[in-house]
Amino acid sequence: MRTRNIYKDIVFLAIGCAVVFWTVQAVGFWFRQQEAYDIVLQSQTELTEDVVKEIGKIEGLYQFTPLISCNVTVRLEEYTWETALTGIDFEGYPLVWNAAQEEMVLGNTPFLFFGEEAFASFADSNGNAPGKSRIAKWVETYRELELTVADESGKERGAKIGGILEKPTSGLFMEQKQMREIYGELAKVTGGCAKVQGEQNAQKARELLSGAGFMAE
């Protein structure tokens, strides 16, 4: 009777496990290179056409949607918030909604969209932020809230909240077309949303953009 070589079996088992492991890793790597990754970039200055063209040369980039912004002061009850209002294309920007109004008539009244943590950025005349209960009430009743928005020229407009965003968690946003119509030349292209295919390409793109002075997320 032949004695079974248990050590040989262990070696074959180890080799088999290693083959399966590296096969799974290789397949996972391949799939990650086929996926699309969103990179939101922001600049401190207005983007020129030449800069946008250079961004378009990034390896793996197949779509770039510009973002526009202008500085505003938002007033809600006795609280104010000085921030950058960002105009986005809802189809080209990665959004996760917490809540949104089903019907909005985008006319001359600005419809704003808040990151769910943005309400904590308001402050009263003494520099105090609103309490958690006040913020919770605002989020619950956002459809009924009346806001005032003043642009850089000092012109004030009444505004409504169109929805609350789970992602991005902070920031103030507006539909890009309406923002262009209302704020005109005050709205400058200061960033964009780049769609890049492949995990490696996306990582290289973030490093390249960060090295060029952009905030890339």
PDB file of C-alpha atoms in Angstrom:
ATOM      1  CA  MET A   1       0.000   0.000   0.000  1.00  0.00           C
ATOM      2  CA  ARG A   2       1.409   3.339  -1.111  1.00  0.00           C
ATOM      3  CA  THR A   3       1.634   6.123   1.482  1.00  0.00           C
ATOM      4  CA  ARG A   4      -0.130   9.347   0.396  1.00  0.00           C
ATOM      5  CA  ASN A   5       2.281  12.279   0.186  1.00  0.00           C
ATOM      6  CA  ILE A   6       0.413  14.887   2.224  1.00  0.00           C
ATOM      7  CA  TYR A   7       3.137  17.494   1.659  1.00  0.00           C
ATOM      8  CA  LYS A   8       2.715  17.174  -2.084  1.00  0.00           C
ATOM      9  CA  ASP A   9      -1.032  17.701  -1.697  1.00  0.00           C
ATOM     10  CA  ILE A  10      -0.417  20.820   0.382  1.00  0.00           C
ATOM     11  CA  VAL A  11       1.886  22.231  -2.297  1.00  0.00           C
ATOM     12  CA  PHE A  12      -0.682  21.615  -5.059  1.00  0.00           C
ATOM     13  CA  LEU A  13      -3.426  23.120  -2.916  1.00  0.00           C
ATOM     14  CA  ALA A  14      -1.321  26.209  -2.237  1.00  0.00           C
ATOM     15  CA  ILE A  15      -0.533  26.603  -5.948  1.00  0.00           C
ATOM     16  CA  GLY A  16      -4.224  26.233  -6.810  1.00  0.00           C
ATOM     17  CA  CYS A  17      -5.239  28.865  -4.249  1.00  0.00           C
ATOM     18  CA  ALA A  18      -2.567  31.233  -5.561  1.00  0.00           C
ATOM     19  CA  VAL A  19      -3.777  30.771  -9.145  1.00  0.00           C
ATOM     20  CA  VAL A  20      -7.378  31.458  -8.119  1.00  0.00           C
ATOM     21  CA  PHE A  21      -6.312  34.496  -6.074  1.00  0.00           C
ATOM     22  CA  TRP A  22      -4.300  36.093  -8.882  1.00  0.00           C
ATOM     23  CA  THR A  23      -7.001  35.269 -11.423  1.00  0.00           C
ATOM     24  CA  VAL A  24      -9.587  37.072  -9.278  1.00  0.00           C
ATOM     25  CA  GLN A  25      -7.191  40.016  -8.855  1.00  0.00           C
ATOM     26  CA  ALA A  26      -6.552  40.199 -12.601  1.00  0.00           C
ATOM     27  CA  VAL A  27     -10.260  40.071 -13.441  1.00  0.00           C
ATOM     28  CA  GLY A  28     -11.005  42.734 -10.817  1.00  0.00           C
ATOM     29  CA  PHE A  29      -8.230  44.937 -12.197  1.00  0.00           C
ATOM     30  CA  TRP A  30      -9.595  44.546 -15.742  1.00  0.00           C
ATOM     31  CA  PHE A  31     -13.101  45.537 -14.647  1.00  0.00           C
ATOM     32  CA  ARG A  32     -11.767  48.604 -12.787  1.00  0.00           C
ATOM     33  CA  GLN A  33     -10.083  49.744 -15.986  1.00  0.00           C
ATOM     34  CA  GLN A  34     -13.434  49.602 -17.788  1.00  0.00           C
ATOM     35  CA  GLU A  35     -15.295  51.643 -15.173  1.00  0.00           C
ATOM     36  CA  ALA A  36     -15.941  55.376 -15.433  1.00  0.00           C
ATOM     37  CA  TYR A  37     -14.720  57.666 -12.652  1.00  0.00           C
ATOM     38  CA  ASP A  38     -15.948  61.207 -11.912  1.00  0.00           C
ATOM     39  CA  ILE A  39     -13.394  63.846 -10.956  1.00  0.00           C
ATOM     40  CA  VAL A  40     -14.725  67.217  -9.797  1.00  0.00           C
ATOM     41  CA  LEU A  41     -12.102  69.932 -10.123  1.00  0.00           C
ATOM     42  CA  GLN A  42     -12.100  73.528  -8.939  1.00  0.00           C
ATOM     43  CA  SER A  43      -9.787  76.453  -9.659  1.00  0.00           C
ATOM     44  CA  GLN A  44      -9.251  79.734  -7.834  1.00  0.00           C
ATOM     45  CA  THR A  45      -9.365  81.574 -11.174  1.00  0.00           C
ATOM     46  CA  GLU A  46     -11.504  81.479 -14.290  1.00  0.00           C
ATOM     47  CA  LEU A  47     -10.675  78.695 -16.737  1.00  0.00           C
ATOM     48  CA  THR A  48      -9.650  79.856 -20.202  1.00  0.00           C
ATOM     49  CA  GLU A  49     -10.380  77.929 -23.398  1.00  0.00           C
ATOM     50  CA  ASP A  50      -6.707  76.938 -23.588  1.00  0.00           C
ATOM     51  CA  VAL A  51      -6.829  75.428 -20.091  1.00  0.00           C
ATOM     52  CA  VAL A  52      -9.986  73.489 -20.956  1.00  0.00           C
ATOM     53  CA  LYS A  53      -8.271  72.159 -24.096  1.00  0.00           C
ATOM     54  CA  GLU A  54      -5.302  70.974 -22.015  1.00  0.00           C
ATOM     55  CA  ILE A  55      -7.666  69.219 -19.604  1.00  0.00           C
ATOM     56  CA  GLY A  56      -9.211  67.502 -22.628  1.00  0.00           C
ATOM     57  CA  LYS A  57      -5.853  65.842 -23.351  1.00  0.00           C
ATOM     58  CA  ILE A  58      -5.909  63.824 -20.114  1.00  0.00           C
ATOM     59  CA  GLU A  59      -5.561  60.130 -20.877  1.00  0.00           C
ATOM     60  CA  GLY A  60      -8.871  58.286 -20.585  1.00  0.00           C
ATOM     61  CA  LEU A  61     -10.971  61.448 -20.380  1.00  0.00           C
ATOM     62  CA  TYR A  62     -14.092  61.124 -22.532  1.00  0.00           C
ATOM     63  CA  GLN A  63     -16.285  63.961 -21.172  1.00  0.00           C
ATOM     64  CA  PHE A  64     -15.690  67.304 -19.479  1.00  0.00           C
ATOM     65  CA  THR A  65     -18.629  69.359 -18.238  1.00  0.00           C
ATOM     66  CA  PRO A  66     -17.700  72.918 -17.155  1.00  0.00           C
ATOM     67  CA  LEU A  67     -18.939  74.311 -13.848  1.00  0.00           C
ATOM     68  CA  ILE A  68     -19.743  77.978 -13.352  1.00  0.00           C
ATOM     69  CA  SER A  69     -19.720  79.886 -10.078  1.00  0.00           C
ATOM     70  CA  CYS A  70     -20.116  83.298  -8.506  1.00  0.00           C
ATOM     71  CA  ASN A  71     -19.889  84.615  -4.951  1.00  0.00           C
ATOM     72  CA  VAL A  72     -23.167  85.219  -3.127  1.00  0.00           C
ATOM     73  CA  THR A  73     -24.509  86.008   0.309  1.00  0.00           C
ATOM     74  CA  VAL A  74     -27.515  83.928   1.323  1.00  0.00           C
ATOM     75  CA  ARG A  75     -29.894  85.081   4.072  1.00  0.00           C
ATOM     76  CA  LEU A  76     -32.228  82.652   5.840  1.00  0.00           C
ATOM     77  CA  GLU A  77     -34.217  84.092   8.752  1.00  0.00           C
ATOM     78  CA  GLU A  78     -31.626  85.872  10.961  1.00  0.00           C
ATOM     79  CA  TYR A  79     -28.714  83.890   9.533  1.00  0.00           C
ATOM     80  CA  THR A  80     -26.401  84.628   6.593  1.00  0.00           C
ATOM     81  CA  TRP A  81     -23.877  82.613   4.612  1.00  0.00           C
ATOM     82  CA  GLU A  82     -21.198  83.966   2.264  1.00  0.00           C
ATOM     83  CA  THR A  83     -20.246  81.276  -0.226  1.00  0.00           C
ATOM     84  CA  ALA A  84     -19.655  80.341  -3.862  1.00  0.00           C
ATOM     85  CA  LEU A  85     -22.789  79.392  -5.765  1.00  0.00           C
ATOM     86  CA  THR A  86     -21.967  76.652  -8.294  1.00  0.00           C
ATOM     87  CA  GLY A  87     -23.947  76.111 -11.468  1.00  0.00           C
ATOM     88  CA  ILE A  88     -24.095  72.460 -12.504  1.00  0.00           C
ATOM     89  CA  ASP A  89     -25.511  70.328 -15.285  1.00  0.00           C
ATOM     90  CA  PHE A  90     -27.620  67.732 -13.483  1.00  0.00           C
ATOM     91  CA  GLU A  91     -26.928  65.171 -16.210  1.00  0.00           C
ATOM     92  CA  GLY A  92     -23.148  65.596 -16.125  1.00  0.00           C
ATOM     93  CA  TYR A  93     -22.508  66.012 -12.399  1.00  0.00           C
ATOM     94  CA  PRO A  94     -22.395  63.164  -9.844  1.00  0.00           C
ATOM     95  CA  LEU A  95     -25.303  63.809  -7.476  1.00  0.00           C
ATOM     96  CA  VAL A  96     -27.010  61.752  -4.785  1.00  0.00           C
ATOM     97  CA  TRP A  97     -30.344  63.239  -3.758  1.00  0.00           C
ATOM     98  CA  ASN A  98     -31.670  63.319  -0.225  1.00  0.00           C
ATOM     99  CA  ALA A  99     -34.866  65.095  -1.253  1.00  0.00           C
ATOM    100  CA  ALA A 100     -36.055  67.197  -4.191  1.00  0.00           C
ATOM    101  CA  GLN A 101     -39.190  69.001  -5.263  1.00  0.00           C
ATOM    102  CA  GLU A 102     -41.027  67.051  -7.945  1.00  0.00           C
ATOM    103  CA  GLU A 103     -42.019  70.115  -9.957  1.00  0.00           C
ATOM    104  CA  MET A 104     -40.021  73.326 -10.303  1.00  0.00           C
ATOM    105  CA  VAL A 105     -40.676  76.189 -12.692  1.00  0.00           C
ATOM    106  CA  LEU A 106     -37.214  77.622 -13.326  1.00  0.00           C
ATOM    107  CA  GLY A 107     -38.047  81.239 -14.071  1.00  0.00           C
ATOM    108  CA  ASN A 108     -36.608  84.395 -12.512  1.00  0.00           C
ATOM    109  CA  THR A 109     -36.677  82.946  -8.992  1.00  0.00           C
ATOM    110  CA  PRO A 110     -33.390  81.168  -8.223  1.00  0.00           C
ATOM    111  CA  PHE A 111     -33.867  77.558  -7.147  1.00  0.00           C
ATOM    112  CA  LEU A 112     -31.013  76.514  -4.886  1.00  0.00           C
ATOM    113  CA  PHE A 113     -29.808  73.044  -3.962  1.00  0.00           C
ATOM    114  CA  PHE A 114     -28.072  72.551  -0.621  1.00  0.00           C
ATOM    115  CA  GLY A 115     -25.629  69.880   0.432  1.00  0.00           C
ATOM    116  CA  GLU A 116     -27.237  68.366   3.544  1.00  0.00           C
ATOM    117  CA  GLU A 117     -24.435  69.705   5.780  1.00  0.00           C
ATOM    118  CA  ALA A 118     -24.431  73.191   4.224  1.00  0.00           C
ATOM    119  CA  PHE A 119     -26.988  74.660   6.640  1.00  0.00           C
ATOM    120  CA  ALA A 120     -24.385  74.488   9.404  1.00  0.00           C
ATOM    121  CA  SER A 121     -22.383  77.125   7.474  1.00  0.00           C
ATOM    122  CA  PHE A 122     -24.912  79.879   8.282  1.00  0.00           C
ATOM    123  CA  ALA A 123     -24.159  82.292  11.132  1.00  0.00           C
ATOM    124  CA  ASP A 124     -26.068  85.030  12.909  1.00  0.00           C
ATOM    125  CA  SER A 125     -24.824  88.575  13.590  1.00  0.00           C
ATOM    126  CA  ASN A 126     -22.791  87.288  16.545  1.00  0.00           C
ATOM    127  CA  GLY A 127     -21.117  84.581  14.498  1.00  0.00           C
ATOM    128  CA  ASN A 128     -23.155  81.752  16.031  1.00  0.00           C
ATOM    129  CA  ALA A 129     -24.218  78.818  13.859  1.00  0.00           C
ATOM    130  CA  PRO A 130     -27.827  77.584  13.959  1.00  0.00           C
ATOM    131  CA  GLY A 131     -28.586  74.771  16.395  1.00  0.00           C
ATOM    132  CA  LYS A 132     -29.208  71.187  15.339  1.00  0.00           C
ATOM    133  CA  SER A 133     -32.946  71.483  15.963  1.00  0.00           C
ATOM    134  CA  ARG A 134     -33.149  74.611  13.770  1.00  0.00           C
ATOM    135  CA  ILE A 135     -31.243  72.871  10.981  1.00  0.00           C
ATOM    136  CA  ALA A 136     -33.441  69.777  11.246  1.00  0.00           C
ATOM    137  CA  LYS A 137     -36.533  71.981  10.915  1.00  0.00           C
ATOM    138  CA  TRP A 138     -35.075  73.725   7.845  1.00  0.00           C
ATOM    139  CA  VAL A 139     -34.346  70.396   6.172  1.00  0.00           C
ATOM    140  CA  GLU A 140     -37.841  69.112   6.960  1.00  0.00           C
ATOM    141  CA  THR A 141     -39.601  72.244   5.680  1.00  0.00           C
ATOM    142  CA  TYR A 142     -37.168  73.261   2.917  1.00  0.00           C
ATOM    143  CA  ARG A 143     -39.978  73.638   0.361  1.00  0.00           C
ATOM    144  CA  GLU A 144     -41.582  76.464   2.357  1.00  0.00           C
ATOM    145  CA  LEU A 145     -38.414  78.378   3.250  1.00  0.00           C
ATOM    146  CA  GLU A 146     -37.956  81.905   1.878  1.00  0.00           C
ATOM    147  CA  LEU A 147     -34.370  82.975   1.223  1.00  0.00           C
ATOM    148  CA  THR A 148     -32.661  86.086  -0.083  1.00  0.00           C
ATOM    149  CA  VAL A 149     -29.549  85.884  -2.267  1.00  0.00           C
ATOM    150  CA  ALA A 150     -27.291  88.884  -2.913  1.00  0.00           C
ATOM    151  CA  ASP A 151     -24.708  88.665  -5.698  1.00  0.00           C
ATOM    152  CA  GLU A 152     -21.339  90.438  -5.954  1.00  0.00           C
ATOM    153  CA  SER A 153     -22.966  93.566  -7.371  1.00  0.00           C
ATOM    154  CA  GLY A 154     -25.194  93.789  -4.295  1.00  0.00           C
ATOM    155  CA  LYS A 155     -28.412  92.931  -6.130  1.00  0.00           C
ATOM    156  CA  GLU A 156     -30.778  90.871  -3.990  1.00  0.00           C
ATOM    157  CA  ARG A 157     -33.239  88.252  -5.179  1.00  0.00           C
ATOM    158  CA  GLY A 158     -35.762  86.093  -3.417  1.00  0.00           C
ATOM    159  CA  ALA A 159     -34.949  82.393  -3.742  1.00  0.00           C
ATOM    160  CA  LYS A 160     -36.370  78.947  -3.023  1.00  0.00           C
ATOM    161  CA  ILE A 161     -34.764  75.620  -2.158  1.00  0.00           C
ATOM    162  CA  GLY A 162     -35.309  73.003  -4.840  1.00  0.00           C
ATOM    163  CA  GLY A 163     -33.743  70.072  -3.021  1.00  0.00           C
ATOM    164  CA  ILE A 164     -31.262  68.665  -0.526  1.00  0.00           C
ATOM    165  CA  LEU A 165     -28.197  66.706  -1.654  1.00  0.00           C
ATOM    166  CA  GLU A 166     -26.696  63.731   0.136  1.00  0.00           C
ATOM    167  CA  LYS A 167     -23.712  64.072  -2.197  1.00  0.00           C
ATOM    168  CA  PRO A 168     -21.967  66.492  -2.306  1.00  0.00           C
ATOM    169  CA  THR A 169     -22.554  66.881   1.407  1.00  0.00           C
ATOM    170  CA  SER A 170     -21.655  70.577   1.451  1.00  0.00           C
ATOM    171  CA  GLY A 171     -21.891  73.475  -0.960  1.00  0.00           C
ATOM    172  CA  LEU A 172     -24.603  75.491  -2.688  1.00  0.00           C
ATOM    173  CA  PHE A 173     -25.728  74.625  -6.208  1.00  0.00           C
ATOM    174  CA  MET A 174     -28.025  75.815  -8.954  1.00  0.00           C
ATOM    175  CA  GLU A 175     -29.086  74.484 -12.344  1.00  0.00           C
ATOM    176  CA  GLN A 176     -26.487  75.845 -14.766  1.00  0.00           C
ATOM    177  CA  LYS A 177     -28.830  77.165 -17.464  1.00  0.00           C
ATOM    178  CA  GLN A 178     -30.928  79.118 -14.973  1.00  0.00           C
ATOM    179  CA  MET A 179     -27.802  80.457 -13.301  1.00  0.00           C
ATOM    180  CA  ARG A 180     -26.454  81.788 -16.608  1.00  0.00           C
ATOM    181  CA  GLU A 181     -29.770  83.483 -17.341  1.00  0.00           C
ATOM    182  CA  ILE A 182     -29.990  85.143 -13.927  1.00  0.00           C
ATOM    183  CA  TYR A 183     -26.365  85.989 -13.137  1.00  0.00           C
ATOM    184  CA  GLY A 184     -24.976  86.461 -16.652  1.00  0.00           C
ATOM    185  CA  GLU A 185     -21.359  87.626 -16.726  1.00  0.00           C
ATOM    186  CA  LEU A 186     -21.011  87.279 -12.957  1.00  0.00           C
ATOM    187  CA  ALA A 187     -20.995  83.494 -13.457  1.00  0.00           C
ATOM    188  CA  LYS A 188     -17.486  82.363 -14.430  1.00  0.00           C
ATOM    189  CA  VAL A 189     -16.191  78.943 -15.457  1.00  0.00           C
ATOM    190  CA  THR A 190     -14.006  77.962 -12.500  1.00  0.00           C
ATOM    191  CA  GLY A 191     -14.089  74.189 -12.641  1.00  0.00           C
ATOM    192  CA  GLY A 192     -15.672  71.153 -14.168  1.00  0.00           C
ATOM    193  CA  CYS A 193     -16.613  67.511 -13.886  1.00  0.00           C
ATOM    194  CA  ALA A 194     -14.262  65.188 -15.775  1.00  0.00           C
ATOM    195  CA  LYS A 195     -15.324  61.648 -16.620  1.00  0.00           C
ATOM    196  CA  VAL A 196     -12.326  59.348 -16.979  1.00  0.00           C
ATOM    197  CA  GLN A 197     -12.305  55.694 -17.960  1.00  0.00           C
ATOM    198  CA  GLY A 198     -10.119  53.393 -15.910  1.00  0.00           C
ATOM    199  CA  GLU A 199      -8.947  53.433 -12.310  1.00  0.00           C
ATOM    200  CA  GLN A 200      -5.304  54.026 -13.220  1.00  0.00           C
ATOM    201  CA  ASN A 201      -6.198  56.862 -15.588  1.00  0.00           C
ATOM    202  CA  ALA A 202      -8.384  58.459 -12.905  1.00  0.00           C
ATOM    203  CA  GLN A 203      -5.598  58.253 -10.327  1.00  0.00           C
ATOM    204  CA  LYS A 204      -3.080  59.792 -12.738  1.00  0.00           C
ATOM    205  CA  ALA A 205      -5.592  62.505 -13.674  1.00  0.00           C
ATOM    206  CA  ARG A 206      -6.118  63.478 -10.012  1.00  0.00           C
ATOM    207  CA  GLU A 207      -2.364  63.661  -9.464  1.00  0.00           C
ATOM    208  CA  LEU A 208      -1.877  65.721 -12.631  1.00  0.00           C
ATOM    209  CA  LEU A 209      -4.691  68.147 -11.811  1.00  0.00           C
ATOM    210  CA  SER A 210      -3.601  68.539  -8.191  1.00  0.00           C
ATOM    211  CA  GLY A 211      -0.055  69.233  -9.349  1.00  0.00           C
ATOM    212  CA  ALA A 212      -1.414  71.928 -11.674  1.00  0.00           C
ATOM    213  CA  GLY A 213      -3.044  73.732  -8.759  1.00  0.00           C
ATOM    214  CA  PHE A 214      -6.604  72.375  -9.044  1.00  0.00           C
ATOM    215  CA  MET A 215      -8.682  70.952  -6.238  1.00  0.00           C
ATOM    216  CA  ALA A 216      -9.527  67.499  -7.605  1.00  0.00           C
ATOM    217  CA  GLU A 217     -11.921  65.171  -5.821  1.00  0.00           C
TER     218      GLU A 217
END
